[in-house]
PDB file of C-alpha atoms in Angstrom:
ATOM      1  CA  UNK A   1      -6.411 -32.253   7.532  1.00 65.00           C
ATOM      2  CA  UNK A   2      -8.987 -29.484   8.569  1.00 73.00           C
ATOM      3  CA  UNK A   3      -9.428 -28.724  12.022  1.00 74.00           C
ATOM      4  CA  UNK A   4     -13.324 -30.047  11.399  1.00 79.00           C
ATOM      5  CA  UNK A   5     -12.194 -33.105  10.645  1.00 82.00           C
ATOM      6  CA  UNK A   6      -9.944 -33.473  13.736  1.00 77.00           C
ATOM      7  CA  UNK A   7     -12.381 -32.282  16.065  1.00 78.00           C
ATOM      8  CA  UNK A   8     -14.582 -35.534  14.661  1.00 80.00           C
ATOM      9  CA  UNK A   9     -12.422 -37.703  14.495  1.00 79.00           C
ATOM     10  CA  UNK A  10     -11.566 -36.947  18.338  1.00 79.00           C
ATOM     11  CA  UNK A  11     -15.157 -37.424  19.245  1.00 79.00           C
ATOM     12  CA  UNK A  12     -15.368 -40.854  17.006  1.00 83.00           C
ATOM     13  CA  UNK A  13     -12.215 -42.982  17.736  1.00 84.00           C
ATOM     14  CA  UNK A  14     -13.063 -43.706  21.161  1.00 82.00           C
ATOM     15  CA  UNK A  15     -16.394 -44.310  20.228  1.00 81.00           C
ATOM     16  CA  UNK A  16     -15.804 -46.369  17.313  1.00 85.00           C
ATOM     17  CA  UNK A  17     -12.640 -48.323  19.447  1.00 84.00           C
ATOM     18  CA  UNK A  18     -14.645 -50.015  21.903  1.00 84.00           C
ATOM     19  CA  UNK A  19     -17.490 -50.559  18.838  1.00 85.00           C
ATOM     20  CA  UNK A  20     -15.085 -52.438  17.341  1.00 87.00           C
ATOM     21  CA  UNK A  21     -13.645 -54.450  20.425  1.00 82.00           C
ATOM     22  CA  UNK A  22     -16.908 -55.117  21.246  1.00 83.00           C
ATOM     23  CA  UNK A  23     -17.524 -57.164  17.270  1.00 83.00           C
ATOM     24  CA  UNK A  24     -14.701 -58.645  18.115  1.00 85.00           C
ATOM     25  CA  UNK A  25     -14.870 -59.926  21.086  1.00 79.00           C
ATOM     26  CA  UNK A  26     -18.336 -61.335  20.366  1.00 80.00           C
ATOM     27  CA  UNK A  27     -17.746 -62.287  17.817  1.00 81.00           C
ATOM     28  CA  UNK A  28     -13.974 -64.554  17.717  1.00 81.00           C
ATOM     29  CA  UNK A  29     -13.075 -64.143  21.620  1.00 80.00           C
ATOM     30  CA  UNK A  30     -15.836 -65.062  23.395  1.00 76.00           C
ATOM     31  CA  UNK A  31     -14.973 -68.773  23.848  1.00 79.00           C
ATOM     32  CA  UNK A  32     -12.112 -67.723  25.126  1.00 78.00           C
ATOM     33  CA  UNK A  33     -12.194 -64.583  27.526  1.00 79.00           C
ATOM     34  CA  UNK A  34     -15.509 -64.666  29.884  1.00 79.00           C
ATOM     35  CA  UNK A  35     -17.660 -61.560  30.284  1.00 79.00           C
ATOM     36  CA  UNK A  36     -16.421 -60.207  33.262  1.00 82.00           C
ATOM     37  CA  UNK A  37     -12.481 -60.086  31.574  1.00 83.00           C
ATOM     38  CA  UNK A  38     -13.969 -58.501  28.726  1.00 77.00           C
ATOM     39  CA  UNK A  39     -15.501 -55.895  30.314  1.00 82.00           C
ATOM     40  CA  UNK A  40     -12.341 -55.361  32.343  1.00 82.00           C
ATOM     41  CA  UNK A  41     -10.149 -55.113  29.020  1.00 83.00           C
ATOM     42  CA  UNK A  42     -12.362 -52.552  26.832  1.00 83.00           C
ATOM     43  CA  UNK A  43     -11.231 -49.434  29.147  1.00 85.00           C
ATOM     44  CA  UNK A  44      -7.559 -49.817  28.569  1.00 83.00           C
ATOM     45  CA  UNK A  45      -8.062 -50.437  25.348  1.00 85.00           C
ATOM     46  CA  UNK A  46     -10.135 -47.567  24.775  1.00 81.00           C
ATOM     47  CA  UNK A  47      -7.040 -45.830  26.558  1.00 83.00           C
ATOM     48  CA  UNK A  48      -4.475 -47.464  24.528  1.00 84.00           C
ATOM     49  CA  UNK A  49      -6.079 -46.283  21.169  1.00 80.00           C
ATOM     50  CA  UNK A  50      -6.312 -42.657  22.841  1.00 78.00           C
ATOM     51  CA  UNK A  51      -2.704 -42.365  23.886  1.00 78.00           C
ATOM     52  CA  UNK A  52      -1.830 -43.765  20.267  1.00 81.00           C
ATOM     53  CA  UNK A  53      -4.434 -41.845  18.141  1.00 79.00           C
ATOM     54  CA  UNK A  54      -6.285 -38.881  19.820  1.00 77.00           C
ATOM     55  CA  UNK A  55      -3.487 -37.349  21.309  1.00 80.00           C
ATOM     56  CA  UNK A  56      -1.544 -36.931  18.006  1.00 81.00           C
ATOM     57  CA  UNK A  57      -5.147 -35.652  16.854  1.00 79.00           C
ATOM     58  CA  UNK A  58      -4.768 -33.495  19.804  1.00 81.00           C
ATOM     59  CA  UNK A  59      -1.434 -31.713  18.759  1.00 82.00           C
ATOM     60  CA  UNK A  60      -2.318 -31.605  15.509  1.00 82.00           C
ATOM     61  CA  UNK A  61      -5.017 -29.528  16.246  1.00 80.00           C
ATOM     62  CA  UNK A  62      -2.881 -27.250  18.797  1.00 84.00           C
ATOM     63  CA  UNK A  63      -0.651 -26.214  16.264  1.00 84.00           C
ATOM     64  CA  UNK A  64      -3.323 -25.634  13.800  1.00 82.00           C
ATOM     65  CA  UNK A  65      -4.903 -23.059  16.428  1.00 81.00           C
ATOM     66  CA  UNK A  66      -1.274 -21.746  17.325  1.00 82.00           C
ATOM     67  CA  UNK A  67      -0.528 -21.278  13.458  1.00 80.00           C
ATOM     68  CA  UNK A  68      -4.149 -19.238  12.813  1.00 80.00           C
ATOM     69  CA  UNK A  69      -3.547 -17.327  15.976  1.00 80.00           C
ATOM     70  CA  UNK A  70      -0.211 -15.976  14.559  1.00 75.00           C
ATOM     71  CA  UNK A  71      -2.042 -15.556  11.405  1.00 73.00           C
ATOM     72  CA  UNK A  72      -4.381 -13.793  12.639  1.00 74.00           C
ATOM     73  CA  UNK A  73      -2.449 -11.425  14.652  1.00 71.00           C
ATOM     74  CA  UNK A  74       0.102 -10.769  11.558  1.00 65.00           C
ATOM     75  CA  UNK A  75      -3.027  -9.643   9.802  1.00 70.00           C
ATOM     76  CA  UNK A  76      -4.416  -7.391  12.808  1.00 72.00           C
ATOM     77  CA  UNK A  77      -0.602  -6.002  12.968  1.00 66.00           C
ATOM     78  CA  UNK A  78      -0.185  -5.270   9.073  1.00 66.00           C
ATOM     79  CA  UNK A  79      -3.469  -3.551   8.960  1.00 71.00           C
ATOM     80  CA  UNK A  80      -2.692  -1.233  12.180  1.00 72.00           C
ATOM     81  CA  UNK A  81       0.994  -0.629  10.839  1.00 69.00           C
ATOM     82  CA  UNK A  82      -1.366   0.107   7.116  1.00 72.00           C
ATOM     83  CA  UNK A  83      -3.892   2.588   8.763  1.00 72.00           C
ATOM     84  CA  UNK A  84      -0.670   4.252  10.365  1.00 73.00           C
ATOM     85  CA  UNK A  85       0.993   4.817   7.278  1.00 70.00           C
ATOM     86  CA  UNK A  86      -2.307   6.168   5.753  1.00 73.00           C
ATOM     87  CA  UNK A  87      -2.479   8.047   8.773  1.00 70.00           C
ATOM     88  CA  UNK A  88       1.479   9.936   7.885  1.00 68.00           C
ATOM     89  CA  UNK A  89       0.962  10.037   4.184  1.00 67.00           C
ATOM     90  CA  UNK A  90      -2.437  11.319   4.464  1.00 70.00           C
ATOM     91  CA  UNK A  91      -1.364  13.931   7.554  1.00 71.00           C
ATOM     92  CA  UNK A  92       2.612  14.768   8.018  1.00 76.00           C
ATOM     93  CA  UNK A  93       3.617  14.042   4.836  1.00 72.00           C
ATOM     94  CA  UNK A  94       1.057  16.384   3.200  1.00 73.00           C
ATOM     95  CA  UNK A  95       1.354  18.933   5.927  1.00 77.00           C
ATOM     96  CA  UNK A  96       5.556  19.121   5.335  1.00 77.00           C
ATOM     97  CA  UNK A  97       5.191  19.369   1.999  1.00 77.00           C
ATOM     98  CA  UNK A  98       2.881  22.271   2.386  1.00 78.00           C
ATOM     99  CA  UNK A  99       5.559  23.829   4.393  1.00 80.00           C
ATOM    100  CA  UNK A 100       7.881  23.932   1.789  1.00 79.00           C
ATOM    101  CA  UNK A 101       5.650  25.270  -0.740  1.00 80.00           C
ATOM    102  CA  UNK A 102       5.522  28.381   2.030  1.00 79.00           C
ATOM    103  CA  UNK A 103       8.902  28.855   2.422  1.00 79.00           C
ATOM    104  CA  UNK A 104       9.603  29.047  -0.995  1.00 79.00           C
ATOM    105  CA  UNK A 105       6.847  31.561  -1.616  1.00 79.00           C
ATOM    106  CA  UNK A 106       8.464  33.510   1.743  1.00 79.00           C
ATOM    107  CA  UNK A 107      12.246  33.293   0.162  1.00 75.00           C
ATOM    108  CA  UNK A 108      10.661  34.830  -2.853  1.00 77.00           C
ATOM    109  CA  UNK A 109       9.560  37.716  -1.093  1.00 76.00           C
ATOM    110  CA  UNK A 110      11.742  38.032   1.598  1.00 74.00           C
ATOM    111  CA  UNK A 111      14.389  41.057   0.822  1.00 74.00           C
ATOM    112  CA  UNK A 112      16.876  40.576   4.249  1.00 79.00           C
ATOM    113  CA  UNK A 113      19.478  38.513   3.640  1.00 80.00           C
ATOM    114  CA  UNK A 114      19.098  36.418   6.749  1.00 81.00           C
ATOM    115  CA  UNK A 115      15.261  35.861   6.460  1.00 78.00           C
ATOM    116  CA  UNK A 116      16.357  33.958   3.220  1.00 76.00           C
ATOM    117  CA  UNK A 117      19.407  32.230   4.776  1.00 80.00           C
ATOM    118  CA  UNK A 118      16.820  30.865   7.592  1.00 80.00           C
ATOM    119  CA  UNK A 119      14.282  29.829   4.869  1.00 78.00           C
ATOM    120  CA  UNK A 120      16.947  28.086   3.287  1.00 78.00           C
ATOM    121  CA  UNK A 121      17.671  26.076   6.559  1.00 77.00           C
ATOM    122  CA  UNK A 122      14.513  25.478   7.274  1.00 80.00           C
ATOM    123  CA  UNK A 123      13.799  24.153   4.094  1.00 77.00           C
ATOM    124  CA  UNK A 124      16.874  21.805   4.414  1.00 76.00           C
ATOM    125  CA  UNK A 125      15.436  20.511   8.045  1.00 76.00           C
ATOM    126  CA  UNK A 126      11.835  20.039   6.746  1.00 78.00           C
ATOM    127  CA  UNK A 127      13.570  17.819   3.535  1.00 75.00           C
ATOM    128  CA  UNK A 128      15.801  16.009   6.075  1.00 70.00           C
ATOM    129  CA  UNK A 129      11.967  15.027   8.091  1.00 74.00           C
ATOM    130  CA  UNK A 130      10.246  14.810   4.961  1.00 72.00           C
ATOM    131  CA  UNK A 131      12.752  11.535   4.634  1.00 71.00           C
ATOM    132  CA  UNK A 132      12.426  10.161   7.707  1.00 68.00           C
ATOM    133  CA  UNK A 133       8.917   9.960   7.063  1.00 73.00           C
ATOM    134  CA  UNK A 134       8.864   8.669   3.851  1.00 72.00           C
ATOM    135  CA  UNK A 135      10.983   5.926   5.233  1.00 67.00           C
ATOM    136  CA  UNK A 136       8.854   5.810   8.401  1.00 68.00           C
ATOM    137  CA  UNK A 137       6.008   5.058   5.713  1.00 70.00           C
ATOM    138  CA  UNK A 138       8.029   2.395   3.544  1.00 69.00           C
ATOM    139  CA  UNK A 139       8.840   0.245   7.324  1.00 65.00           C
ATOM    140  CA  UNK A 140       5.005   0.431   8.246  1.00 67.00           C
ATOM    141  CA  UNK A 141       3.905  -1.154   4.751  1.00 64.00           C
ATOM    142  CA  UNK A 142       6.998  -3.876   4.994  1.00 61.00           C
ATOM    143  CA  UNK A 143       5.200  -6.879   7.304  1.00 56.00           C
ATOM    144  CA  UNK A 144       6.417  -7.177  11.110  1.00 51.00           C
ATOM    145  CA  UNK A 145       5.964 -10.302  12.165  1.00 44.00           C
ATOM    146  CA  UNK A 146       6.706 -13.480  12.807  1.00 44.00           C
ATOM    147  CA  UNK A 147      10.722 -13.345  12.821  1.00 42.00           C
ATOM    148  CA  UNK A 148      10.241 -15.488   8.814  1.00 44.00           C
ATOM    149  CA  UNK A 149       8.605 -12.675   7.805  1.00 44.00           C
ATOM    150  CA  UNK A 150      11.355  -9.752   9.308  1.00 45.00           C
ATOM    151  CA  UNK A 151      13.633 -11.747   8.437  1.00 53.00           C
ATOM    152  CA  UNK A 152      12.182 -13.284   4.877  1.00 42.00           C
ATOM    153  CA  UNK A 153      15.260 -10.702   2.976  1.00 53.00           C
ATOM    154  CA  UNK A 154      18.413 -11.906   3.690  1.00 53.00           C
ATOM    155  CA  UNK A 155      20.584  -9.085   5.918  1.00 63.00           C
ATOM    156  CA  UNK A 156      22.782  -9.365   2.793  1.00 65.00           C
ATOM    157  CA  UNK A 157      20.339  -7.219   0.556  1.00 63.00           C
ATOM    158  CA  UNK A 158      20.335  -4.407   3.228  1.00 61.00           C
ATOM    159  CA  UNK A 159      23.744  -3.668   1.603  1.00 63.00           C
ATOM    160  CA  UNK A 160      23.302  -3.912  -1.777  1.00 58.00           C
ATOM    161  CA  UNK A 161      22.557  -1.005  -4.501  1.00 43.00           C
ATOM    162  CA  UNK A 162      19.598  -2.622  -5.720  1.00 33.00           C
ATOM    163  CA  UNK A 163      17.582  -2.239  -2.292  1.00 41.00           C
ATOM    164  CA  UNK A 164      18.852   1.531  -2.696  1.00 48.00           C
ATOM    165  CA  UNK A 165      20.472   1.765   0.900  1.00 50.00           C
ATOM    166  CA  UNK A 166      23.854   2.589   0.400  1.00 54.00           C
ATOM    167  CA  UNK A 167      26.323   3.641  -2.331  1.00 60.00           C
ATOM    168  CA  UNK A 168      29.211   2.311  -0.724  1.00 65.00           C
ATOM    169  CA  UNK A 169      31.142  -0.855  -1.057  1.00 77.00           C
ATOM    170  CA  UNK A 170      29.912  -3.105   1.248  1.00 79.00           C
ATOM    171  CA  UNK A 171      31.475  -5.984   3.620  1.00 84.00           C
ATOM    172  CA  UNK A 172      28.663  -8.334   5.261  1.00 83.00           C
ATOM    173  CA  UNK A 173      30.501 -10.735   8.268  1.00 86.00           C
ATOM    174  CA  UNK A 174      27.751 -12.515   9.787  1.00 84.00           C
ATOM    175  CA  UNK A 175      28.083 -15.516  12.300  1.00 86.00           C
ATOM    176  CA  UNK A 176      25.233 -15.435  14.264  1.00 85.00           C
ATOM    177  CA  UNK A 177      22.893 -18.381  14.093  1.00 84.00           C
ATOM    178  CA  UNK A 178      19.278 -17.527  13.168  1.00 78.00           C
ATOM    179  CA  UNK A 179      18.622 -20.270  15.688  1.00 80.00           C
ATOM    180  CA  UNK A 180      19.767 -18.125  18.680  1.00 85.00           C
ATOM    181  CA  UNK A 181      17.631 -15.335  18.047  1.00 85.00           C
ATOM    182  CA  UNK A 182      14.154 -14.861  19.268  1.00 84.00           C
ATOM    183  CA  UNK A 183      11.136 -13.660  17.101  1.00 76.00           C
ATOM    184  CA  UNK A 184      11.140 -10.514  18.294  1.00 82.00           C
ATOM    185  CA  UNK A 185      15.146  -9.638  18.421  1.00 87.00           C
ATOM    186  CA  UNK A 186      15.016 -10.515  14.494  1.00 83.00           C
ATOM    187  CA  UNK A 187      12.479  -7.896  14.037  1.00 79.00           C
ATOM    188  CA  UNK A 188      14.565  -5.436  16.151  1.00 85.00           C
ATOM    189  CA  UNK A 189      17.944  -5.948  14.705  1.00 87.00           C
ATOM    190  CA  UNK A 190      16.148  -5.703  11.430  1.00 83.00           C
ATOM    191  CA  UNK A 191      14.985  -2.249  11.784  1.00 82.00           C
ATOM    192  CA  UNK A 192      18.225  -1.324  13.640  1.00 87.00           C
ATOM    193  CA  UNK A 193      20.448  -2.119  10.956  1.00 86.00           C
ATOM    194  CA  UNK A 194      18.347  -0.582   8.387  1.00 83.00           C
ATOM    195  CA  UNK A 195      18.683   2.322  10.119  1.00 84.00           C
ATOM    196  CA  UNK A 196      21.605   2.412  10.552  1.00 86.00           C
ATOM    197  CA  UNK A 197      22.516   1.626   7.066  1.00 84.00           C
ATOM    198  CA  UNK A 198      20.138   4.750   5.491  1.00 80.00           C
ATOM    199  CA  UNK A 199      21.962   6.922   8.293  1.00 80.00           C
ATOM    200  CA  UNK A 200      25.408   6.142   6.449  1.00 83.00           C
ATOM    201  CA  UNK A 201      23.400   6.702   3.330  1.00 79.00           C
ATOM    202  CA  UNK A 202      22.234  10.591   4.375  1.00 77.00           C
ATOM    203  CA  UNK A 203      25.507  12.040   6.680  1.00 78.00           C
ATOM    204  CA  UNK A 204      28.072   9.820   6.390  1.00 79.00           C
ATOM    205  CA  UNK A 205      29.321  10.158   2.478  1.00 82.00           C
ATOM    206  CA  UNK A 206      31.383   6.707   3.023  1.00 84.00           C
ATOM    207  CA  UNK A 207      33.084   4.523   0.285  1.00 86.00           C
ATOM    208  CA  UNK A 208      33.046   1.525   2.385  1.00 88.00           C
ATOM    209  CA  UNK A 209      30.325   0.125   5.053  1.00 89.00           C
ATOM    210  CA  UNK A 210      31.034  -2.863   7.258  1.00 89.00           C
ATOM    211  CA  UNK A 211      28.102  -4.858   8.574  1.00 89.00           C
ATOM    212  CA  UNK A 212      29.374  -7.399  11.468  1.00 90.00           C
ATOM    213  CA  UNK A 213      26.945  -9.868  13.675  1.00 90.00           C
ATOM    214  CA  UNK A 214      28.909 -11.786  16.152  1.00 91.00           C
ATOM    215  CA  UNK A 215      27.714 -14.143  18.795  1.00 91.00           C
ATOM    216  CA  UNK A 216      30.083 -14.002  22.660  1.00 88.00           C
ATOM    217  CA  UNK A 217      29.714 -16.165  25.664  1.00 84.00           C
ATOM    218  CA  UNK A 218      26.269 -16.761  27.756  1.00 84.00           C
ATOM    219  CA  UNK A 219      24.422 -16.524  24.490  1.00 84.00           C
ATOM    220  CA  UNK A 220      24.849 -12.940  23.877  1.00 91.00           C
ATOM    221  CA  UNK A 221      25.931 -10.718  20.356  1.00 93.00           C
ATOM    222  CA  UNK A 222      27.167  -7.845  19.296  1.00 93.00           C
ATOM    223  CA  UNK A 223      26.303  -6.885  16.199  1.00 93.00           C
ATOM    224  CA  UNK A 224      28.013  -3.059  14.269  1.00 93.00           C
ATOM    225  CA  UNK A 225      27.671  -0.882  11.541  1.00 92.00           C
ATOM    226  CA  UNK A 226      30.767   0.865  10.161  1.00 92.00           C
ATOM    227  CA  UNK A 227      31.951   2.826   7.753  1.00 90.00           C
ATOM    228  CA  UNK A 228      34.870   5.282   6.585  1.00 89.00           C
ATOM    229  CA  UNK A 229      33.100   8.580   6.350  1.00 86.00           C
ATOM    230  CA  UNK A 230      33.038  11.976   7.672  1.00 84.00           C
ATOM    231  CA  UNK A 231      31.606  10.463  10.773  1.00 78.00           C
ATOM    232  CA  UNK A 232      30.700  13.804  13.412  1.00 75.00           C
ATOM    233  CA  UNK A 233      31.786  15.992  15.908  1.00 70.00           C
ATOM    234  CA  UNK A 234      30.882  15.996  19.871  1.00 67.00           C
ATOM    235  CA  UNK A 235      27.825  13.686  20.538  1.00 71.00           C
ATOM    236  CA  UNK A 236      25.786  12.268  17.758  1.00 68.00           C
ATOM    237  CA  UNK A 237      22.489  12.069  19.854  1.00 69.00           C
ATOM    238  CA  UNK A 238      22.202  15.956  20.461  1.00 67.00           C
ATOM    239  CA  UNK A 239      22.743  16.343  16.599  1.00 63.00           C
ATOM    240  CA  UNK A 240      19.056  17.653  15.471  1.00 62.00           C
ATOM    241  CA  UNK A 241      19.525  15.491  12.196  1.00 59.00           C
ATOM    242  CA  UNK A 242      20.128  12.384  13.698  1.00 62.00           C
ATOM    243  CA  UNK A 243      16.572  10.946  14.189  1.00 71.00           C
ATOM    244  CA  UNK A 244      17.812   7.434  12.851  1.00 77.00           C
ATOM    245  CA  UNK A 245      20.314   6.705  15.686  1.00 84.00           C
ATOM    246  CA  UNK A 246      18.382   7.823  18.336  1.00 84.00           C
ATOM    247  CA  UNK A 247      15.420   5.144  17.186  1.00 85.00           C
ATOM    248  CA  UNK A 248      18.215   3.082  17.129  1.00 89.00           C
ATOM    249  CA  UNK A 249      19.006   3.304  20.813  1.00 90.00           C
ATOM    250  CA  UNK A 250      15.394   3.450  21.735  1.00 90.00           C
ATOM    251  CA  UNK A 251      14.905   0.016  20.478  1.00 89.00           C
ATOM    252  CA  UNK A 252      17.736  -1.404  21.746  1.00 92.00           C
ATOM    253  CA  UNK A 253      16.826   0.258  25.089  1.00 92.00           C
ATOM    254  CA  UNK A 254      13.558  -1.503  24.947  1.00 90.00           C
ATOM    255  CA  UNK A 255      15.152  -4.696  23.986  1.00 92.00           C
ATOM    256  CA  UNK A 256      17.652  -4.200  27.321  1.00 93.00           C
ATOM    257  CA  UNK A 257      20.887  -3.994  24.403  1.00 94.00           C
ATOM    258  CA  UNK A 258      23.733  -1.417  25.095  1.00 95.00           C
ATOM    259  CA  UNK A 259      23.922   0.881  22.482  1.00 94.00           C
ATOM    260  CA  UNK A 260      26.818   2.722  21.267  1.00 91.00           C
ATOM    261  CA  UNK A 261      27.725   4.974  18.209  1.00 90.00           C
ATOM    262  CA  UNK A 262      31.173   6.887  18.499  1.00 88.00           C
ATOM    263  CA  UNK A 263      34.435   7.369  16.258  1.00 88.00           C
ATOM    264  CA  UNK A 264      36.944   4.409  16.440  1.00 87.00           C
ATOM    265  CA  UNK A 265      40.581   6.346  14.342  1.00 86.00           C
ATOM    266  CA  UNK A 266      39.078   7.144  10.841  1.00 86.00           C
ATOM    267  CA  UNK A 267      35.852   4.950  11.108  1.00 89.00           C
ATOM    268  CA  UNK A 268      32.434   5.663  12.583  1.00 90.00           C
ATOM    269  CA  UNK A 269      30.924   2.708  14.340  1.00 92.00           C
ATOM    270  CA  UNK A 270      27.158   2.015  15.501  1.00 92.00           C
ATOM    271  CA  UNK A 271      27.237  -1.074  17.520  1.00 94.00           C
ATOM    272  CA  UNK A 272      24.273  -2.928  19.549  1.00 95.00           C
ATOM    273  CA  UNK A 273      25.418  -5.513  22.061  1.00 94.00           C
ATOM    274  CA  UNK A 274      23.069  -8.144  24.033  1.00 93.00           C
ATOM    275  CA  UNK A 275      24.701  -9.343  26.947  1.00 88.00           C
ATOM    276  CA  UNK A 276      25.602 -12.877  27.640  1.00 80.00           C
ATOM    277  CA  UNK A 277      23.731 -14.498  30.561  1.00 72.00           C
ATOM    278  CA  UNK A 278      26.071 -15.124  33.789  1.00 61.00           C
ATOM    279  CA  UNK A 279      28.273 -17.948  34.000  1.00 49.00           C
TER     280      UNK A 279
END
């Protein structure tokens, strides 16, 4: 039913309810209820009809504002994460690849041995960004919203060779209910673990990635990314190559999760943890 429709059909019923008791009343009651009872009766039944009828029209309509408002700002949020990606494609993008073009014209010339060993690196850096960007660009064009649409592909396909992630064999251990998340934590853990997942991807060389979502007391999770691979040396955060984690740990600071990403024996783990509220 259109929201048009509601809107008169709100405006009619009470109208069209004491019409009716009116016809009737004239017409079949009035030998038996005098004028003054009458006239007593046709407010509560106007009210009767309203609590049965008009408010259901009422919530109806509510939800059909509530839905287009989410609509609406799904479409606002697309377009603004659209112009963005224009925005790196048309800008960064462009400008890196430039770059590139010039250091390979300056390795060609260069005669010193180290001018072309720091062409080389810088080459390597500006292929590492040129990545993140591309990436960047991909996660702008996927939609944002609502938590059905973040999380319309299963986590499952995050894993698989197919969404071109990861190489590795992969191990998905998921209990926590979609139920217990909010709209916006979906979203989050989303991106997180797709982060996470193309880090292992670019440093980690792995053969096998572990993806575990657990829910703890007060309502909290924890949810990790592991894997078997060369994992790194001293503190991953200060690494210049490791733009994924920390966008990792500045969502999850914005969200109020701990974040942690450290070596546990032969396996590297990324982990996000919400707390529990207080017994």
């Amino acid at each position: 039913m259109s929201d048009q429709r509601i809107k008169w059909l709100i405006l009619l019923i009470p109208t069209l309810t004491i019409g009716l008791w009116e016809y009737i009343r004239h017409a079949f009651l009035l030998p038996y209820l005098s004028m003054e009872l009458g006239n007593f009766l046709a407010p509560f039944i106007v009210l009767a009809v309203t609590l049965t009828l008009v408010l259901g029209l009422f919530r109806r309509l509510e939800q059909s504002q509530r839905a287009l408002r989410r609509q609406q700002s799904a479409t606002a949020a697309l377009e603004e994460r659209e112009s963005l990606a224009r925005e790196l494609h048309d800008g960064i993008a462009q400008s890196l690849f430039l770059l590139a073009v010039k250091l390979d014209q300056l390795d060609r010339v260069a005669k010193e041995e180290p001018v072309r060993e720091l062409a080389g690196q810088l080459r390597e850096t500006i292929r590492s960004v040129h990545d993140d960007v591309r990436q960047a660009i991909a996660n702008l064009q996927q939609p944002p919203s609502p938590a059905g649409d973040a999380w319309v592909v299963p986590l499952r396909e995050l894993l698989g060779d197919t969404a071109g992630v990861i190489e590795a064999k992969a191990e998905f251990r998921w209990n926590i209910p979609e139920s217990s998340l909010t709209d916006k934590e979906k979203v989050e853990l989303h991106a997180c673990l797709r982060e996470a997942l193309i880090n292992v991807r670019k440093h980690a060389r792995a053969s096998e990635v572990l993806v575990v979502g657990e829910t703890e007391q007060g309502g909290g999770f924890r949810c990790s990314v592991e894997d078997d691979g060369v994992g790194f040396n001293g503190d991953p955060m200060q690494a210049k190559d490791r733009f994924g984690l920390k966008m990792i740990r500045e969502r999850a600071g914005k969200m109020g999760w701990s974040f942690t990403a450290e070596r546990r024996g032969a396996r590297t783990v990324v982990e996000l943890r919400k707390a529990g509220a207080a017994a």
